[in-house]
Amino acid sequence: MNTYLPGSHVIATLESEQPELLRDAGSFKQLIDRLVVQYDLRQLGEVYHAFTPGGFTGIVCLSESHISIHTWPEFRKVNLDIYLSNYLRENDGTVQAIFETIVAYFEARVLDHHKIKR
Amino acid sequence: MNTYLPGSHVIATLESEQPELLRDAGSFKQLIDRLVVQYDLRQLGEVYHAFTPGGFTGIVCLSESHISIHTWPEFRKVNLDIYLSNYLRENDGTVQAIFETIVAYFEARVLDHHKIKR
């Protein structure tokens, strides 16, 4: 392949009134694991960390780039990144589908949303 | 703390004429490890992956949020994210300093740069 094909990077801040979900790294990991299989992504590694007293961080490293989340239950906030390159396959629709699935999972309102082609 | 203090997220695409650095995950990891100590960040985990024939991905999960890199030596490109929250300390200057250090490391030109407060 001789031409770089920019992928989509969605950078969003969500607000959720489901603080128990914002504390539950394990359930979120199960969601991501399902999405990785559903959209035929290749996972290279992951880091999940639960903070005391609440909130978690998760980063999933993909052959296609990465997904990251940082939750703040005390502020009802989620900072979410979904970035998939288009190197071997056009993944723009997958970025949007994963974004919508995560928004629905948290029953969230989108406070801020950027989409960068890169 | 009762108020959410947005942090800085720098999202950049760099161009580097140093393809050997764009293939060298180990040297980049050493750089990041030094920066984590220098700026008193708290590392929670990391994933580095070198692709065949070249290029690498690195994601460093921090208590303060994350740093990610995806390199494309065949296109001389680097996609870089540096995101540090301001939860316990004002980290905006650290984001900028780490960004400038990585640009200098790759002797890179900045093709695209966004800074999002989130």
mmCIF file of N, CA and C in Angstrom, chain A residues 4-12 64-66 80-86 90-92 95-96 99 112-118, chain B residues 9-14 70 77-82 111-118:
data_model
loop_
_atom_site.group_PDB
_atom_site.id
_atom_site.type_symbol
_atom_site.label_atom_id
_atom_site.label_comp_id
_atom_site.label_asym_id
_atom_site.label_seq_id
_atom_site.Cartn_x
_atom_site.Cartn_y
_atom_site.Cartn_z
ATOM 1 N N TYR A 4 -1.111 6.669 2.515
ATOM 2 C CA TYR A 4 -1.635 6.638 3.880
ATOM 3 C C TYR A 4 -3.116 6.999 3.853
ATOM 4 N N LEU A 5 -3.935 6.143 4.454
ATOM 5 C CA LEU A 5 -5.379 6.385 4.503
ATOM 6 C C LEU A 5 -5.757 6.779 5.922
ATOM 7 N N PRO A 6 -6.055 8.041 6.157
ATOM 8 C CA PRO A 6 -6.357 8.465 7.525
ATOM 9 C C PRO A 6 -7.555 7.721 8.098
ATOM 10 N N GLY A 7 -7.467 7.401 9.386
ATOM 11 C CA GLY A 7 -8.586 6.789 10.095
ATOM 12 C C GLY A 7 -9.363 7.834 10.876
ATOM 13 N N SER A 8 -10.378 7.370 11.586
ATOM 14 C CA SER A 8 -11.214 8.265 12.402
ATOM 15 C C SER A 8 -10.858 8.124 13.874
ATOM 16 N N HIS A 9 -10.697 9.249 14.524
ATOM 17 C CA HIS A 9 -10.476 9.279 15.973
ATOM 18 C C HIS A 9 -11.607 10.106 16.592
ATOM 19 N N VAL A 10 -12.479 9.440 17.341
ATOM 20 C CA VAL A 10 -13.546 10.128 18.067
ATOM 21 C C VAL A 10 -13.058 10.396 19.488
ATOM 22 N N ILE A 11 -13.201 11.653 19.909
ATOM 23 C CA ILE A 11 -12.760 12.115 21.231
ATOM 24 C C ILE A 11 -13.996 12.740 21.877
ATOM 25 N N ALA A 12 -14.504 12.112 22.905
ATOM 26 C CA ALA A 12 -15.792 12.552 23.443
ATOM 27 C C ALA A 12 -15.772 12.613 24.958
ATOM 28 N N GLU A 64 -5.431 -1.915 15.054
ATOM 29 C CA GLU A 64 -6.054 -0.796 14.326
ATOM 30 C C GLU A 64 -5.834 0.560 15.002
ATOM 31 N N SER A 65 -5.348 0.618 16.209
ATOM 32 C CA SER A 65 -4.948 1.804 16.990
ATOM 33 C C SER A 65 -5.373 1.612 18.456
ATOM 34 N N HIS A 66 -6.370 2.337 18.973
ATOM 35 C CA HIS A 66 -6.686 2.136 20.387
ATOM 36 C C HIS A 66 -8.074 2.643 20.775
ATOM 37 N N LEU A 80 -13.753 9.492 26.628
ATOM 38 C CA LEU A 80 -13.694 8.321 25.756
ATOM 39 C C LEU A 80 -12.972 8.658 24.455
ATOM 40 N N ASP A 81 -12.054 7.788 24.051
ATOM 41 C CA ASP A 81 -11.397 7.888 22.739
ATOM 42 C C ASP A 81 -11.563 6.576 21.994
ATOM 43 N N ILE A 82 -11.921 6.672 20.736
ATOM 44 C CA ILE A 82 -11.964 5.503 19.856
ATOM 45 C C ILE A 82 -11.236 5.900 18.575
ATOM 46 N N TYR A 83 -10.135 5.216 18.321
ATOM 47 C CA TYR A 83 -9.322 5.573 17.152
ATOM 48 C C TYR A 83 -8.979 4.291 16.404
ATOM 49 N N LEU A 84 -9.488 4.176 15.191
ATOM 50 C CA LEU A 84 -9.183 3.017 14.338
ATOM 51 C C LEU A 84 -8.622 3.515 13.019
ATOM 52 N N SER A 85 -7.463 3.026 12.659
ATOM 53 C CA SER A 85 -6.880 3.389 11.367
ATOM 54 C C SER A 85 -7.648 2.673 10.256
ATOM 55 N N ASN A 86 -7.441 3.154 9.051
ATOM 56 C CA ASN A 86 -8.061 2.525 7.874
ATOM 57 C C ASN A 86 -7.018 1.794 7.029
ATOM 58 N N GLU A 90 -11.537 -0.220 5.795
ATOM 59 C CA GLU A 90 -12.211 1.032 6.135
ATOM 60 C C GLU A 90 -12.977 0.804 7.447
ATOM 61 N N ASN A 91 -12.572 1.546 8.491
ATOM 62 C CA ASN A 91 -13.141 1.309 9.819
ATOM 63 C C ASN A 91 -13.990 2.472 10.348
ATOM 64 N N ASP A 92 -14.282 3.461 9.499
ATOM 65 C CA ASP A 92 -15.003 4.636 10.004
ATOM 66 C C ASP A 92 -16.369 4.253 10.579
ATOM 67 N N VAL A 95 -15.941 2.733 14.041
ATOM 68 C CA VAL A 95 -15.715 3.745 15.092
ATOM 69 C C VAL A 95 -17.055 4.299 15.564
ATOM 70 N N GLN A 96 -17.906 4.662 14.612
ATOM 71 C CA GLN A 96 -19.200 5.253 14.977
ATOM 72 C C GLN A 96 -20.079 4.242 15.718
ATOM 73 N N PHE A 99 -18.780 3.783 19.238
ATOM 74 C CA PHE A 99 -19.120 4.984 20.001
ATOM 75 C C PHE A 99 -20.580 4.932 20.453
ATOM 76 N N ASP A 112 -19.453 16.564 24.775
ATOM 77 C CA ASP A 112 -18.466 17.132 23.852
ATOM 78 C C ASP A 112 -18.032 16.013 22.901
ATOM 79 N N HIS A 113 -17.860 16.351 21.654
ATOM 80 C CA HIS A 113 -17.570 15.336 20.634
ATOM 81 C C HIS A 113 -16.720 15.950 19.531
ATOM 82 N N HIS A 114 -15.579 15.314 19.266
ATOM 83 C CA HIS A 114 -14.723 15.721 18.151
ATOM 84 C C HIS A 114 -14.457 14.475 17.317
ATOM 85 N N LYS A 115 -14.382 14.657 16.016
ATOM 86 C CA LYS A 115 -13.922 13.554 15.167
ATOM 87 C C LYS A 115 -12.774 14.093 14.322
ATOM 88 N N ILE A 116 -11.611 13.466 14.491
ATOM 89 C CA ILE A 116 -10.407 13.903 13.778
ATOM 90 C C ILE A 116 -10.014 12.814 12.803
ATOM 91 N N LYS A 117 -9.788 13.179 11.547
ATOM 92 C CA LYS A 117 -9.250 12.239 10.561
ATOM 93 C C LYS A 117 -7.738 12.320 10.649
ATOM 94 N N ARG A 118 -7.112 11.178 10.870
ATOM 95 C CA ARG A 118 -5.647 11.212 11.064
ATOM 96 C C ARG A 118 -5.048 9.860 10.712
ATOM 97 N N HIS B 9 -5.519 17.573 26.357
ATOM 98 C CA HIS B 9 -5.256 16.423 25.486
ATOM 99 C C HIS B 9 -4.707 16.960 24.171
ATOM 100 N N VAL B 10 -3.440 16.691 23.906
ATOM 101 C CA VAL B 10 -2.817 17.053 22.628
ATOM 102 C C VAL B 10 -2.913 15.861 21.692
ATOM 103 N N ILE B 11 -3.417 16.122 20.476
ATOM 104 C CA ILE B 11 -3.615 15.098 19.449
ATOM 105 C C ILE B 11 -2.862 15.600 18.214
ATOM 106 N N ALA B 12 -1.790 14.922 17.870
ATOM 107 C CA ALA B 12 -0.923 15.467 16.822
ATOM 108 C C ALA B 12 -0.518 14.388 15.832
ATOM 109 N N THR B 13 -0.260 14.829 14.619
ATOM 110 C CA THR B 13 0.372 13.992 13.606
ATOM 111 C C THR B 13 1.695 14.642 13.244
ATOM 112 N N LEU B 14 2.750 13.836 13.305
ATOM 113 C CA LEU B 14 4.101 14.317 13.043
ATOM 114 C C LEU B 14 4.654 13.658 11.786
ATOM 115 N N HIS B 70 1.397 5.807 17.587
ATOM 116 C CA HIS B 70 1.319 4.842 16.490
ATOM 117 C C HIS B 70 2.246 5.373 15.394
ATOM 118 N N LYS B 77 5.253 8.843 9.276
ATOM 119 C CA LYS B 77 4.245 9.476 10.127
ATOM 120 C C LYS B 77 4.251 8.927 11.540
ATOM 121 N N VAL B 78 3.833 9.813 12.458
ATOM 122 C CA VAL B 78 3.621 9.459 13.865
ATOM 123 C C VAL B 78 2.276 10.051 14.283
ATOM 124 N N ASN B 79 1.422 9.228 14.851
ATOM 125 C CA ASN B 79 0.194 9.742 15.474
ATOM 126 C C ASN B 79 0.372 9.654 16.984
ATOM 127 N N LEU B 80 0.307 10.820 17.616
ATOM 128 C CA LEU B 80 0.685 10.958 19.021
ATOM 129 C C LEU B 80 -0.445 11.590 19.819
ATOM 130 N N ASP B 81 -0.748 11.003 20.981
ATOM 131 C CA ASP B 81 -1.693 11.604 21.934
ATOM 132 C C ASP B 81 -1.029 11.731 23.294
ATOM 133 N N ILE B 82 -1.202 12.874 23.902
ATOM 134 C CA ILE B 82 -0.746 13.084 25.283
ATOM 135 C C ILE B 82 -1.907 13.715 26.029
ATOM 136 N N LEU B 111 2.568 18.049 11.524
ATOM 137 C CA LEU B 111 1.656 18.174 10.379
ATOM 138 C C LEU B 111 0.270 18.620 10.826
ATOM 139 N N ASP B 112 -0.129 18.181 12.009
ATOM 140 C CA ASP B 112 -1.479 18.478 12.483
ATOM 141 C C ASP B 112 -1.442 18.480 14.006
ATOM 142 N N HIS B 113 -2.156 19.402 14.618
ATOM 143 C CA HIS B 113 -2.079 19.563 16.086
ATOM 144 C C HIS B 113 -3.414 20.084 16.599
ATOM 145 N N HIS B 114 -3.974 19.370 17.547
ATOM 146 C CA HIS B 114 -5.192 19.826 18.227
ATOM 147 C C HIS B 114 -4.917 19.781 19.719
ATOM 148 N N LYS B 115 -5.463 20.732 20.437
ATOM 149 C CA LYS B 115 -5.419 20.653 21.893
ATOM 150 C C LYS B 115 -6.854 20.787 22.393
ATOM 151 N N ILE B 116 -7.317 19.742 23.090
ATOM 152 C CA ILE B 116 -8.681 19.719 23.591
ATOM 153 C C ILE B 116 -8.639 19.761 25.111
ATOM 154 N N LYS B 117 -9.403 20.662 25.700
ATOM 155 C CA LYS B 117 -9.552 20.693 27.165
ATOM 156 C C LYS B 117 -10.713 19.773 27.504
ATOM 157 N N ARG B 118 -10.454 18.805 28.366
ATOM 158 C CA ARG B 118 -11.515 17.830 28.668
ATOM 159 C C ARG B 118 -11.294 17.231 30.039
#
